[in-house]
Amino acid sequence: MTRRLRSRRVVVLALLVLGGVLLSSCATDPAAAQPTAGGVPDPNNPQNVSAALQILVLVTVVSLAPAILVMVTSFTRVIVVLSLVRNAVGIPQLPPNQVLIGLALFLTVFVMAPVIKTIKEDAVDPYMNGTIGQQEAFDRGEQPLRAFMLKQTREQDLALFLKLSKSEKPETIDNVPTYVIVPAFTISELKTAFQMGFIMFIPFLIIDLVVSSALLSMGMMMLPPVVVSLPFKILLFVLVDGWYLIIGSLVGSFN
């Protein structure tokens, strides 16, 4: 209990120190108060944004980060497929949730690395250098994400949400609103994940059926088939190098 209290105090102290450093650096930055020719600070210059506004934006982004991660990246497909694999093997507790979510996060970063790189080069770096404004930076950063989502979205899902939103049929795919693309992309990812999970369930289901039939023929009806089939399913998964095949197929499905 004492160790937990000490660790919490250390974390709180570190956050306070970090916040103080950020506030002091923003407050003492001489470039933050540079006015334009008319004497009014340029709102498109990121250095002119006040420290309080920067902290507010940071807190908002952090609070929305889980939703953004789930809705506009490959995380949904990855975590659903990994969860289905765990259930197919028959050990709901292994791998632990922490390991599964950590693996899903790193695979998401790996899959989204080209998109993140494009956003950084086309939107973040020019904005921080002051060559483009906030709106243009947002538009540039949105395009790579839209392209990624549209590549993985089925046409019928996109048509469904266009119909539900009662929007006019767009002339080109670039005219489709982002708020229509995001839910269409999510349900497309769910369908793809369940399709992959169904294929992975088949060999383990065959093992369960064979073991159940063998136990029934031997008259061992009181012995649960799961107890006998579990070692064979683990052995099969290890012999075929299951994690290698699943991760390779999962990452390759985004190409």
Short mmCIF file of C-alpha atoms in Angstrom, two decimals:
data_model
loop_
_atom_site.label_atom_id
_atom_site.label_comp_id
_atom_site.label_asym_id
_atom_site.label_seq_id
_atom_site.Cartn_x
_atom_site.Cartn_y
_atom_site.Cartn_z
CA MET A 1 0.00 0.00 0.00
CA THR A 2 2.87 2.36 0.85
CA ARG A 3 4.56 1.63 -2.45
CA ARG A 4 1.35 2.43 -4.34
CA LEU A 5 0.99 5.74 -2.54
CA ARG A 6 4.61 6.61 -3.26
CA SER A 7 4.26 5.72 -6.93
CA ARG A 8 1.08 7.81 -7.20
CA ARG A 9 2.82 10.76 -5.56
CA VAL A 10 5.73 10.43 -7.96
CA VAL A 11 3.39 10.37 -10.97
CA VAL A 12 1.43 13.40 -9.74
CA LEU A 13 4.65 15.29 -9.00
CA ALA A 14 6.03 14.46 -12.45
CA LEU A 15 2.84 15.72 -14.11
CA LEU A 16 2.96 18.93 -12.09
CA VAL A 17 6.60 19.50 -12.99
CA LEU A 18 5.90 18.80 -16.67
CA GLY A 19 2.95 21.20 -16.64
CA GLY A 20 5.06 23.86 -14.98
CA VAL A 21 7.81 23.43 -17.54
CA LEU A 22 5.31 23.73 -20.39
CA LEU A 23 3.71 26.81 -18.89
CA SER A 24 7.03 28.48 -18.19
CA SER A 25 8.39 27.72 -21.65
CA CYS A 26 5.24 29.08 -23.30
CA ALA A 27 5.20 32.14 -21.09
CA THR A 28 8.86 32.99 -21.60
CA ASP A 29 8.93 32.30 -25.32
CA PRO A 30 9.69 35.66 -26.92
CA ALA A 31 8.26 34.56 -30.23
CA ALA A 32 4.86 33.87 -28.68
CA ALA A 33 4.09 37.56 -28.39
CA GLN A 34 5.23 38.66 -31.83
CA PRO A 35 2.47 40.75 -33.41
CA THR A 36 1.67 41.09 -37.05
CA ALA A 37 2.09 44.28 -39.04
CA GLY A 38 -1.24 45.58 -37.69
CA GLY A 39 -0.24 45.04 -34.08
CA VAL A 40 -2.56 42.03 -33.63
CA PRO A 41 -1.08 38.55 -33.00
CA ASP A 42 -1.41 36.20 -35.94
CA PRO A 43 -3.89 33.44 -34.96
CA ASN A 44 -2.44 31.10 -37.60
CA ASN A 45 0.98 31.16 -35.96
CA PRO A 46 1.15 28.24 -33.47
CA GLN A 47 3.65 30.18 -31.34
CA ASN A 48 1.04 32.84 -30.62
CA VAL A 49 -1.42 30.41 -29.03
CA SER A 50 -1.62 30.97 -25.28
CA ALA A 51 -0.44 28.36 -22.82
CA ALA A 52 -3.94 27.83 -21.44
CA LEU A 53 -5.35 27.20 -24.90
CA GLN A 54 -2.55 24.75 -25.70
CA ILE A 55 -3.26 22.79 -22.52
CA LEU A 56 -6.99 22.80 -23.31
CA VAL A 57 -6.37 21.45 -26.81
CA LEU A 58 -3.98 18.82 -25.42
CA VAL A 59 -6.52 17.59 -22.85
CA THR A 60 -9.24 17.46 -25.52
CA VAL A 61 -7.08 15.44 -27.89
CA VAL A 62 -6.05 13.02 -25.12
CA SER A 63 -9.68 12.50 -24.08
CA LEU A 64 -10.72 11.78 -27.68
CA ALA A 65 -7.68 9.64 -28.48
CA PRO A 66 -9.32 6.25 -27.67
CA ALA A 67 -12.31 6.99 -29.91
CA ILE A 68 -10.07 8.24 -32.71
CA LEU A 69 -7.83 5.19 -32.38
CA VAL A 70 -10.75 2.77 -32.57
CA MET A 71 -12.73 4.51 -35.31
CA VAL A 72 -10.20 5.66 -37.91
CA THR A 73 -7.32 3.18 -37.67
CA SER A 74 -6.73 -0.54 -38.07
CA PHE A 75 -7.13 -1.16 -34.34
CA THR A 76 -10.68 -2.50 -34.57
CA ARG A 77 -9.85 -5.30 -37.01
CA VAL A 78 -6.66 -6.23 -35.17
CA ILE A 79 -8.15 -6.48 -31.67
CA VAL A 80 -11.26 -8.36 -32.85
CA VAL A 81 -9.22 -10.94 -34.76
CA LEU A 82 -6.80 -11.46 -31.86
CA SER A 83 -9.71 -11.88 -29.44
CA LEU A 84 -11.38 -14.43 -31.73
CA VAL A 85 -8.11 -16.38 -31.98
CA ARG A 86 -7.85 -16.53 -28.21
CA ASN A 87 -11.40 -17.83 -27.92
CA ALA A 88 -10.89 -20.32 -30.75
CA VAL A 89 -7.91 -21.91 -29.00
CA GLY A 90 -10.07 -22.30 -25.89
CA ILE A 91 -8.10 -20.28 -23.33
CA PRO A 92 -10.04 -17.05 -22.71
CA GLN A 93 -7.47 -15.85 -20.17
CA LEU A 94 -4.35 -16.35 -22.29
CA PRO A 95 -2.80 -14.22 -23.63
CA PRO A 96 -3.84 -11.68 -20.97
CA ASN A 97 -5.79 -8.61 -22.00
CA GLN A 98 -2.77 -6.38 -21.41
CA VAL A 99 -0.65 -8.41 -23.82
CA LEU A 100 -3.42 -8.58 -26.41
CA ILE A 101 -4.14 -4.85 -26.32
CA GLY A 102 -0.43 -4.00 -26.34
CA LEU A 103 0.14 -6.20 -29.37
CA ALA A 104 -2.88 -4.67 -31.10
CA LEU A 105 -1.57 -1.16 -30.42
CA PHE A 106 1.88 -1.87 -31.83
CA LEU A 107 0.41 -3.61 -34.88
CA THR A 108 -1.84 -0.58 -35.39
CA VAL A 109 1.18 1.72 -35.28
CA PHE A 110 2.98 -0.56 -37.73
CA VAL A 111 0.06 -0.60 -40.18
CA MET A 112 -0.62 3.13 -39.84
CA ALA A 113 3.05 4.19 -40.04
CA PRO A 114 2.87 5.31 -43.72
CA VAL A 115 -0.28 7.34 -42.99
CA ILE A 116 1.27 8.93 -39.89
CA LYS A 117 4.41 9.77 -41.83
CA THR A 118 2.39 11.44 -44.59
CA ILE A 119 0.38 13.47 -42.08
CA LYS A 120 3.56 14.61 -40.36
CA GLU A 121 5.28 15.65 -43.58
CA ASP A 122 2.28 17.27 -45.28
CA ALA A 123 0.43 18.85 -42.34
CA VAL A 124 2.23 18.89 -38.99
CA ASP A 125 5.69 20.06 -40.09
CA PRO A 126 4.45 22.88 -42.38
CA TYR A 127 2.06 24.07 -39.68
CA MET A 128 4.73 24.12 -36.99
CA ASN A 129 7.03 25.98 -39.37
CA GLY A 130 4.32 28.58 -39.91
CA THR A 131 4.02 28.07 -43.68
CA ILE A 132 0.34 27.02 -43.57
CA GLY A 133 -2.64 27.88 -41.37
CA GLN A 134 -4.65 25.72 -39.02
CA GLN A 135 -7.48 24.97 -41.45
CA GLU A 136 -5.12 23.99 -44.24
CA ALA A 137 -3.14 21.79 -41.87
CA PHE A 138 -6.34 20.07 -40.79
CA ASP A 139 -7.41 19.51 -44.41
CA ARG A 140 -4.00 18.11 -45.35
CA GLY A 141 -3.91 15.81 -42.32
CA GLU A 142 -7.40 14.53 -43.03
CA GLN A 143 -6.69 13.38 -46.57
CA PRO A 144 -4.34 10.43 -45.77
CA LEU A 145 -6.79 9.11 -43.16
CA ARG A 146 -9.69 9.40 -45.60
CA ALA A 147 -7.69 7.55 -48.26
CA PHE A 148 -6.85 4.75 -45.82
CA MET A 149 -10.45 4.37 -44.64
CA LEU A 150 -11.92 4.49 -48.15
CA LYS A 151 -9.52 1.77 -49.27
CA GLN A 152 -10.83 -0.58 -46.56
CA THR A 153 -14.52 0.42 -46.77
CA ARG A 154 -17.05 -1.54 -48.79
CA GLU A 155 -19.22 0.35 -51.24
CA GLN A 156 -22.48 -0.95 -49.79
CA ASP A 157 -21.54 0.22 -46.30
CA LEU A 158 -20.70 3.64 -47.67
CA ALA A 159 -23.98 3.73 -49.60
CA LEU A 160 -25.87 2.72 -46.44
CA PHE A 161 -24.64 5.68 -44.41
CA LEU A 162 -25.08 8.06 -47.32
CA LYS A 163 -28.70 6.94 -47.43
CA LEU A 164 -29.13 7.21 -43.66
CA SER A 165 -27.64 10.70 -43.63
CA LYS A 166 -30.06 11.73 -46.41
CA SER A 167 -27.20 13.32 -48.30
CA GLU A 168 -27.18 13.89 -52.00
CA LYS A 169 -25.20 11.41 -54.03
CA PRO A 170 -21.69 12.85 -54.36
CA GLU A 171 -20.18 13.27 -57.79
CA THR A 172 -16.81 11.83 -56.73
CA ILE A 173 -15.51 9.87 -53.78
CA ASP A 174 -13.64 12.96 -52.58
CA ASN A 175 -16.96 14.69 -51.94
CA VAL A 176 -18.15 12.08 -49.42
CA PRO A 177 -18.28 13.66 -45.94
CA THR A 178 -15.89 12.31 -43.35
CA TYR A 179 -18.71 11.72 -40.83
CA VAL A 180 -20.15 9.26 -43.35
CA ILE A 181 -16.86 7.50 -44.03
CA VAL A 182 -16.00 6.80 -40.38
CA PRO A 183 -19.01 4.59 -39.41
CA ALA A 184 -18.95 2.88 -42.82
CA PHE A 185 -15.27 2.09 -42.31
CA THR A 186 -15.97 0.72 -38.81
CA ILE A 187 -18.66 -1.76 -39.83
CA SER A 188 -16.55 -2.84 -42.82
CA GLU A 189 -13.70 -3.56 -40.43
CA LEU A 190 -16.00 -5.56 -38.16
CA LYS A 191 -17.24 -7.70 -41.04
CA THR A 192 -13.71 -8.37 -42.29
CA ALA A 193 -12.56 -9.27 -38.77
CA PHE A 194 -15.42 -11.74 -38.27
CA GLN A 195 -14.74 -13.31 -41.66
CA MET A 196 -11.12 -13.90 -40.68
CA GLY A 197 -12.18 -15.21 -37.28
CA PHE A 198 -14.62 -17.68 -38.83
CA ILE A 199 -11.88 -19.15 -41.01
CA MET A 200 -9.60 -19.54 -37.99
CA PHE A 201 -12.32 -21.24 -35.94
CA ILE A 202 -12.77 -24.12 -38.43
CA PRO A 203 -9.65 -26.25 -37.61
CA PHE A 204 -10.24 -25.93 -33.86
CA LEU A 205 -13.90 -26.83 -34.31
CA ILE A 206 -12.86 -29.98 -36.21
CA ILE A 207 -10.62 -31.00 -33.30
CA ASP A 208 -13.49 -30.52 -30.85
CA LEU A 209 -15.80 -32.67 -33.01
CA VAL A 210 -13.23 -35.46 -33.37
CA VAL A 211 -12.48 -35.52 -29.65
CA SER A 212 -16.18 -35.48 -28.72
CA SER A 213 -16.90 -38.37 -31.09
CA ALA A 214 -13.97 -40.37 -29.73
CA LEU A 215 -15.02 -39.88 -26.12
CA LEU A 216 -18.62 -40.75 -26.94
CA SER A 217 -17.58 -43.95 -28.71
CA MET A 218 -15.48 -44.99 -25.70
CA GLY A 219 -18.36 -44.31 -23.33
CA MET A 220 -16.52 -41.54 -21.49
CA MET A 221 -19.48 -39.21 -21.42
CA MET A 222 -18.64 -37.72 -18.00
CA LEU A 223 -15.29 -36.37 -19.21
CA PRO A 224 -15.63 -32.85 -20.71
CA PRO A 225 -14.36 -32.86 -24.32
CA VAL A 226 -12.75 -29.43 -23.79
CA VAL A 227 -10.30 -30.88 -21.28
CA VAL A 228 -9.04 -33.41 -23.83
CA SER A 229 -9.19 -31.23 -26.94
CA LEU A 230 -7.36 -28.24 -25.43
CA PRO A 231 -3.85 -29.80 -25.52
CA PHE A 232 -4.40 -30.90 -29.13
CA LYS A 233 -5.53 -27.42 -30.15
CA ILE A 234 -2.50 -25.85 -28.49
CA LEU A 235 -0.24 -28.43 -30.17
CA LEU A 236 -1.79 -27.70 -33.57
CA PHE A 237 -1.41 -23.96 -33.04
CA VAL A 238 2.26 -24.36 -32.14
CA LEU A 239 3.08 -26.79 -34.98
CA VAL A 240 1.64 -24.53 -37.69
CA ASP A 241 3.27 -21.44 -36.08
CA GLY A 242 -0.13 -19.87 -35.55
CA TRP A 243 0.94 -16.41 -34.42
CA TYR A 244 3.22 -16.05 -37.45
CA LEU A 245 0.42 -16.96 -39.84
CA ILE A 246 -2.24 -14.85 -38.11
CA ILE A 247 -0.14 -11.70 -37.76
CA GLY A 248 1.13 -12.04 -41.32
CA SER A 249 -2.38 -12.47 -42.72
CA LEU A 250 -3.75 -9.71 -40.50
CA VAL A 251 -1.19 -7.10 -41.50
CA GLY A 252 -1.27 -8.22 -45.13
CA SER A 253 -5.04 -7.76 -45.26
CA PHE A 254 -4.55 -3.96 -45.16
CA ASN A 255 -2.43 -3.88 -48.31
#
